[in-house]
Short mmCIF file of C-alpha atoms and ligand atoms in Angstrom, two decimals:
data_model
loop_
_atom_site.label_atom_id
_atom_site.label_comp_id
_atom_site.label_asym_id
_atom_site.label_seq_id
_atom_site.Cartn_x
_atom_site.Cartn_y
_atom_site.Cartn_z
CA MET A 1 127.06 76.45 98.03
CA GLN A 2 123.45 76.92 97.46
CA LEU A 3 121.63 80.29 98.16
CA LEU A 4 118.87 80.47 100.79
CA ASP A 5 116.67 81.96 99.52
CA GLY A 6 114.29 84.05 101.54
CA LYS A 7 112.67 86.51 98.99
CA ALA A 8 111.28 83.05 97.39
CA THR A 9 110.57 81.11 100.89
CA ALA A 10 108.76 84.24 101.76
CA LYS A 11 106.69 84.51 98.64
CA ALA A 12 105.52 81.11 99.45
CA LEU A 13 105.01 81.94 103.09
CA LYS A 14 103.11 84.65 102.19
CA GLU A 15 101.06 82.82 99.97
CA ASP A 16 99.95 80.23 102.56
CA ILE A 17 98.88 83.48 104.84
CA ALA A 18 96.86 84.91 101.61
CA VAL A 19 94.85 81.00 101.42
CA SER A 20 93.94 81.73 105.22
CA VAL A 21 92.73 85.19 104.43
CA ALA A 22 90.65 84.60 101.47
CA GLU A 23 89.13 81.40 103.79
CA ILE A 24 88.07 83.95 106.45
CA LYS A 25 86.24 86.24 103.82
CA ALA A 26 84.65 83.57 102.30
CA ALA A 27 83.33 82.79 105.55
CA GLY A 28 82.19 86.43 106.04
CA GLY A 29 84.75 87.10 108.93
CA ARG A 30 86.78 90.44 109.63
CA VAL A 31 90.61 90.24 107.76
CA PRO A 32 93.41 90.78 110.25
CA HIS A 33 94.36 94.51 110.35
CA LEU A 34 97.57 95.87 111.20
CA ALA A 35 99.21 99.15 112.12
CA ALA A 36 102.47 100.38 111.68
CA VAL A 37 103.74 103.29 113.82
CA LEU A 38 106.43 105.62 112.31
CA VAL A 39 107.95 107.97 114.13
CA GLY A 40 110.70 110.54 112.11
CA SER A 41 111.80 110.15 108.85
CA ASP A 42 114.92 107.55 108.81
CA GLY A 43 115.08 106.76 105.51
CA GLY A 44 116.01 102.98 106.13
CA SER A 45 112.90 102.59 108.92
CA LYS A 46 110.57 104.39 106.05
CA THR A 47 111.74 101.54 103.94
CA TYR A 48 110.92 99.01 106.05
CA VAL A 49 107.78 100.11 107.33
CA ASN A 50 106.42 100.45 103.44
CA ASN A 51 107.61 96.92 102.77
CA LYS A 52 105.61 95.71 105.80
CA VAL A 53 102.64 98.04 104.36
CA VAL A 54 102.91 96.61 100.81
CA ALA A 55 103.34 93.14 102.33
CA CYS A 56 99.70 93.53 104.11
CA GLU A 57 98.20 94.61 100.54
CA GLU A 58 99.78 91.45 98.85
CA ILE A 59 97.96 89.26 100.93
CA GLY A 60 94.83 90.97 101.50
CA PHE A 61 95.34 92.06 105.44
CA GLU A 62 94.09 95.68 105.86
CA SER A 63 96.75 97.96 107.34
CA THR A 64 97.19 101.50 108.65
CA LEU A 65 100.12 103.64 108.55
CA ILE A 66 100.55 106.39 111.50
CA GLU A 67 103.32 108.76 111.11
CA LEU A 68 104.55 111.10 113.75
CA SER A 69 106.97 113.87 113.68
CA GLU A 70 110.92 113.41 114.47
CA ASP A 71 109.97 115.43 117.69
CA ALA A 72 107.12 113.65 119.11
CA SER A 73 106.94 113.58 122.78
CA GLU A 74 107.15 110.29 124.51
CA GLU A 75 103.43 110.90 126.00
CA GLU A 76 102.35 111.37 122.37
CA LEU A 77 103.57 108.35 121.64
CA LEU A 78 102.27 105.92 124.98
CA ALA A 79 99.04 107.92 124.18
CA LEU A 80 99.17 106.45 120.56
CA VAL A 81 99.94 102.90 121.44
CA ASP A 82 97.38 103.12 124.34
CA LYS A 83 94.80 103.89 121.71
CA LEU A 84 95.78 100.96 119.33
CA ASN A 85 95.81 98.65 122.43
CA ASN A 86 92.17 99.85 122.86
CA ASP A 87 90.96 99.57 119.26
CA ASP A 88 89.33 96.56 118.28
CA THR A 89 89.51 96.87 114.54
CA ILE A 90 93.34 96.58 114.97
CA ASP A 91 94.56 93.36 115.43
CA GLY A 92 98.07 93.77 115.78
CA PHE A 93 100.72 96.97 115.41
CA ILE A 94 104.62 97.65 115.34
CA VAL A 95 106.17 100.89 116.50
CA GLN A 96 109.06 100.51 114.04
CA VAL A 97 112.55 101.08 116.18
CA PRO A 98 114.87 102.86 116.15
CA LEU A 99 113.33 105.63 117.80
CA PRO A 100 114.33 109.14 118.37
CA ASP A 101 116.42 109.79 121.52
CA GLN A 102 113.75 111.44 123.39
CA ILE A 103 111.69 108.19 123.67
CA ASP A 104 112.15 105.51 125.81
CA GLU A 105 112.28 102.16 123.61
CA ASP A 106 111.50 99.74 126.34
CA LYS A 107 108.58 101.87 127.99
CA VAL A 108 107.03 102.01 124.30
CA THR A 109 107.54 98.24 124.65
CA LEU A 110 106.15 97.38 127.83
CA ALA A 111 103.26 99.23 126.97
CA ILE A 112 102.15 97.12 124.00
CA HIS A 113 99.25 94.74 124.74
CA PRO A 114 101.16 91.62 124.67
CA ARG A 115 98.28 90.02 122.31
CA LYS A 116 98.74 93.13 119.91
CA ASP A 117 102.71 92.75 119.92
CA VAL A 118 103.03 91.35 116.51
CA ASP A 119 106.73 92.02 116.64
CA GLY A 120 107.01 89.73 119.66
CA PHE A 121 109.59 92.08 122.07
CA HIS A 122 107.23 92.17 124.95
CA PRO A 123 108.54 90.55 127.81
CA GLU A 124 105.79 88.01 128.35
CA ASN A 125 105.57 87.13 124.94
CA LEU A 126 109.43 86.39 125.08
CA GLY A 127 108.81 84.57 128.51
CA LYS A 128 105.97 82.48 126.87
CA MET A 129 108.35 81.50 123.50
CA ILE A 130 111.12 80.55 126.69
CA LEU A 131 108.18 78.06 128.11
CA GLY A 132 107.35 77.17 124.44
CA LEU A 133 103.64 78.28 124.75
CA PRO A 134 102.00 79.83 122.00
CA THR A 135 102.73 83.33 121.51
CA HIS A 136 104.35 85.94 119.22
CA ILE A 137 107.76 85.28 118.53
CA SER A 138 110.03 87.73 117.66
CA ALA A 139 109.85 88.30 113.72
CA THR A 140 113.36 88.13 112.37
CA PRO A 141 114.63 84.81 114.54
CA ASN A 142 110.92 83.41 113.80
CA GLY A 143 111.31 83.99 110.04
CA ILE A 144 115.04 82.19 110.30
CA VAL A 145 113.25 78.98 111.70
CA GLU A 146 110.84 79.31 108.92
CA LEU A 147 113.65 79.77 106.33
CA LEU A 148 115.45 76.37 107.98
CA LYS A 149 112.26 74.59 107.99
CA ARG A 150 110.89 75.17 104.62
CA ASN A 151 114.52 74.50 103.27
CA ASN A 152 114.60 71.25 105.07
CA ILE A 153 117.98 72.62 106.58
CA ASP A 154 118.65 69.45 109.49
CA THR A 155 119.59 70.93 112.82
CA SER A 156 119.31 68.61 115.17
CA GLY A 157 122.48 67.89 117.22
CA LYS A 158 124.37 70.83 115.20
CA HIS A 159 126.24 73.27 116.60
CA CYS A 160 124.52 76.67 116.32
CA VAL A 161 126.81 79.78 117.25
CA VAL A 162 124.69 83.26 117.48
CA VAL A 163 126.69 86.24 116.81
CA GLY A 164 125.35 89.05 118.87
CA ARG A 165 122.98 89.29 121.40
CA SER A 166 119.92 91.82 121.13
CA ASN A 167 116.88 91.10 122.96
CA ILE A 168 115.24 91.00 119.25
CA VAL A 169 117.66 89.36 117.36
CA GLY A 170 120.73 87.53 118.71
CA THR A 171 119.02 86.18 122.44
CA PRO A 172 115.63 84.86 120.94
CA MET A 173 117.48 83.35 118.35
CA ALA A 174 119.64 81.40 120.36
CA ILE A 175 116.88 80.20 122.89
CA LEU A 176 114.92 78.86 119.63
CA MET A 177 117.75 77.20 118.17
CA SER A 178 118.25 75.81 121.52
CA ARG A 179 114.46 74.12 121.88
CA ASN A 180 113.70 70.53 121.78
CA ALA A 181 111.91 71.64 118.20
CA ASN A 182 112.38 71.13 114.68
CA PRO A 183 114.11 73.13 113.67
CA GLY A 184 116.16 73.17 117.02
CA ASN A 185 117.69 70.52 119.18
CA CYS A 186 121.22 72.60 118.57
CA THR A 187 124.16 72.76 121.01
CA VAL A 188 123.92 76.52 120.88
CA THR A 189 127.01 79.37 121.84
CA VAL A 190 126.25 82.99 121.74
CA VAL A 191 128.87 85.10 121.11
CA HIS A 192 129.12 89.18 121.40
CA SER A 193 131.85 92.11 121.56
CA ARG A 194 133.16 90.62 124.57
CA THR A 195 134.07 87.26 123.24
CA ALA A 196 137.81 86.33 123.75
CA ASN A 197 138.24 83.85 121.01
CA MET A 198 135.40 84.44 118.24
CA GLN A 199 137.41 83.07 115.31
CA GLU A 200 137.84 80.08 116.83
CA ILE A 201 134.34 79.51 118.18
CA CYS A 202 132.40 81.35 114.59
CA ALA A 203 134.54 78.39 112.86
CA SER A 204 133.25 75.65 115.10
CA ALA A 205 129.96 76.34 114.02
CA ASP A 206 127.83 74.16 111.98
CA ILE A 207 125.11 77.06 111.74
CA LEU A 208 126.37 80.63 111.99
CA VAL A 209 123.91 83.09 112.75
CA VAL A 210 125.55 86.74 112.28
CA ALA A 211 123.51 89.87 113.79
CA ILE A 212 125.55 92.21 114.82
CA GLY A 213 125.36 95.39 112.20
CA LYS A 214 129.41 95.32 111.28
CA PRO A 215 129.65 95.02 107.51
CA GLU A 216 131.35 92.01 106.41
CA PHE A 217 132.87 91.58 109.52
CA ILE A 218 132.77 87.35 109.18
CA THR A 219 135.59 86.12 106.62
CA ALA A 220 136.13 83.11 105.42
CA ASP A 221 138.69 82.16 108.16
CA MET A 222 135.02 82.36 110.55
CA VAL A 223 133.48 79.82 108.84
CA LYS A 224 133.50 75.76 108.90
CA GLU A 225 133.65 74.13 105.64
CA GLY A 226 129.87 73.14 104.49
CA ALA A 227 128.51 75.26 107.45
CA VAL A 228 125.07 77.00 107.05
CA VAL A 229 125.29 80.95 107.31
CA ILE A 230 122.38 83.42 108.03
CA ASP A 231 123.46 86.78 107.55
CA VAL A 232 120.78 88.93 109.19
CA GLY A 233 122.83 92.22 109.23
CA THR A 234 121.71 94.96 107.32
CA THR A 235 123.85 98.46 107.16
CA ARG A 236 123.91 100.89 104.58
CA VAL A 237 127.11 101.49 103.12
CA PRO A 238 127.88 104.25 101.08
CA ASP A 239 128.19 103.80 97.33
CA GLU A 240 127.66 106.66 94.62
CA SER A 241 127.65 104.19 92.05
CA ARG A 242 124.30 102.77 93.30
CA PRO A 243 121.00 104.93 92.40
CA LYS A 244 120.19 105.43 96.15
CA GLY A 245 124.17 106.42 97.10
CA PHE A 246 124.30 103.41 99.11
CA ARG A 247 124.38 99.25 99.22
CA LEU A 248 122.56 97.30 101.78
CA THR A 249 125.43 94.90 103.06
CA GLY A 250 125.66 92.10 105.17
CA ASP A 251 127.57 91.08 108.38
CA VAL A 252 129.14 88.52 106.43
CA ASP A 253 131.67 88.73 103.67
CA PHE A 254 129.68 86.91 101.07
CA GLU A 255 131.93 86.72 98.43
CA GLY A 256 134.85 85.25 100.37
CA VAL A 257 132.21 82.79 102.08
CA LYS A 258 130.07 81.77 99.63
CA ASP A 259 132.47 78.83 98.30
CA LYS A 260 133.09 77.28 101.77
CA CYS A 261 129.68 76.81 102.96
CA SER A 262 126.56 74.37 102.08
CA TYR A 263 123.91 77.57 102.39
CA ILE A 264 123.99 81.33 102.83
CA THR A 265 121.46 83.75 103.00
CA PRO A 266 121.98 87.06 100.53
CA VAL A 267 122.04 90.57 101.57
CA PRO A 268 119.28 91.30 100.52
CA GLY A 269 117.03 88.86 99.76
CA GLY A 270 117.96 87.02 102.69
CA VAL A 271 116.44 87.51 106.57
CA GLY A 272 114.68 90.61 105.30
CA PRO A 273 111.87 89.18 103.31
CA MET A 274 111.33 86.56 106.11
CA THR A 275 111.03 88.86 108.52
CA ILE A 276 108.17 90.78 106.87
CA ALA A 277 106.71 87.45 106.52
CA SER A 278 106.95 86.50 109.56
CA LEU A 279 105.30 89.47 111.21
CA MET A 280 102.22 88.69 108.83
CA GLN A 281 102.07 85.28 110.30
CA ASN A 282 102.18 86.60 113.40
CA THR A 283 99.03 89.12 112.61
CA LEU A 284 97.48 86.54 111.37
CA ASN A 285 97.84 84.57 114.79
CA ALA A 286 96.70 87.38 116.63
CA ILE A 287 93.23 87.44 115.65
CA ASN A 288 92.90 84.02 117.43
CA MET A 289 94.63 85.56 120.25
CA SER A 290 92.59 86.63 123.55
P1 NAP B 301 122.08 95.35 118.16
O1 NAP B 301 120.94 95.76 119.12
O2 NAP B 301 123.19 96.44 117.74
O3 NAP B 301 123.13 94.73 118.60
C1 NAP B 301 124.33 93.80 118.15
C2 NAP B 301 124.94 92.93 118.52
O4 NAP B 301 126.15 92.79 118.20
C3 NAP B 301 125.20 92.88 120.63
O5 NAP B 301 125.06 91.93 121.32
C4 NAP B 301 127.06 93.38 120.53
O6 NAP B 301 127.67 92.64 121.39
C5 NAP B 301 127.18 92.60 118.99
N1 NAP B 301 128.36 92.98 118.45
C6 NAP B 301 128.42 94.05 118.25
N2 NAP B 301 129.98 94.26 117.63
C7 NAP B 301 130.35 93.39 117.57
C8 NAP B 301 131.63 92.40 117.62
N3 NAP B 301 133.06 93.17 116.69
N4 NAP B 301 131.75 91.04 117.88
C9 NAP B 301 130.60 90.29 118.52
N5 NAP B 301 129.64 90.76 118.68
C10 NAP B 301 129.63 92.10 118.51
O7 NAP B 301 121.34 95.07 116.58
P2 NAP B 301 120.35 94.20 116.36
O8 NAP B 301 118.97 94.98 116.55
O9 NAP B 301 120.47 92.57 116.76
O10 NAP B 301 120.56 94.15 114.68
C11 NAP B 301 121.93 93.43 114.04
C12 NAP B 301 122.16 93.67 112.52
O11 NAP B 301 120.82 93.05 112.16
C13 NAP B 301 121.86 95.02 112.22
O12 NAP B 301 122.55 95.39 111.32
C14 NAP B 301 120.22 94.98 111.80
O13 NAP B 301 120.05 96.15 110.84
C15 NAP B 301 120.23 93.93 111.31
N6 NAP B 301 118.53 93.61 111.47
C16 NAP B 301 118.06 93.13 110.24
C17 NAP B 301 116.90 92.67 110.05
C18 NAP B 301 116.30 92.00 109.15
O14 NAP B 301 115.17 91.53 109.00
N7 NAP B 301 116.91 91.60 107.65
C19 NAP B 301 116.10 92.54 111.60
C20 NAP B 301 116.78 93.14 112.63
C21 NAP B 301 117.78 93.52 112.59
P3 NAP B 301 127.69 93.56 122.75
O15 NAP B 301 126.05 92.84 122.98
O16 NAP B 301 128.59 93.09 123.65
O17 NAP B 301 127.41 94.99 122.73
#
């Protein structure tokens, strides 16, 4: 088994982006500027947003963190989105999900200008991705594609099983892996909570991408010998032996599966860092979008 080291691959991608930023600066241009909106004080969301701000600093982007209180209204957030859409000094922005119950996430997604939607969640960006047109591709699936590419994993003609069908991970992942591209050209099966023969389908995967948020759900009997396993899951499982009182746990039983597969992503240190690096790539691309 070889570890698919997302941390190292993300570092390499961020170094490439930093070179582009330095070139922009040297030419007298304005460096990319990412804004991140955090509503409430959920510990996980706060950590994710902070990691994104740190990544901006590492590669030379400008960043702005905007925090709204847990009881912020939908109108307040939509007004902020409108302001960011019209702020020419900001190239792209994200609104960290999940949002508090009083705010309709779909309304917020639709309100973000597609050019500034560096998370790639807006329907216009999803539609362009399906058509293979240049656009912002959802950061997590795009990060996984980049991880496969930079680690020379052959995907053509392989059976890729995507577990989970969310709009931000599973569904775009399935589309990207079935495209006529490299990585891509897979025969793709999507499985979800209503799938009858999960074990059998997963065990037939050459490439298994799991995004369900169920700690250690995928066990060795669901993994084919020599498969490439990508674990997207990040659940905080209580663990008093850890300083923070929890451990970040993937959707795959890593210990049980690791000796069976050819490659596997760790949690943490796999898909998470690639998502952030991919968000940075989208922000860099945003400066040339009209
Ligand atoms: P989500 O919106 O909750 O969707 C979960 C999907 O999993 C749904 O399609 C659901 O099926 C499916 N599912 C749930 N239980 C299942 C089961 N027992 N068998 C088969 N399918 C099942 O989740 P998400 O936003 O895609 O995120 C998934 C996980 O990835 C979470 O742990 C999240 O924290 C993590 N994540 C990590 C990153 C990263 O950068 N590392 C980024 C995004 C998400 P139905 O549609 O049938 O309900």
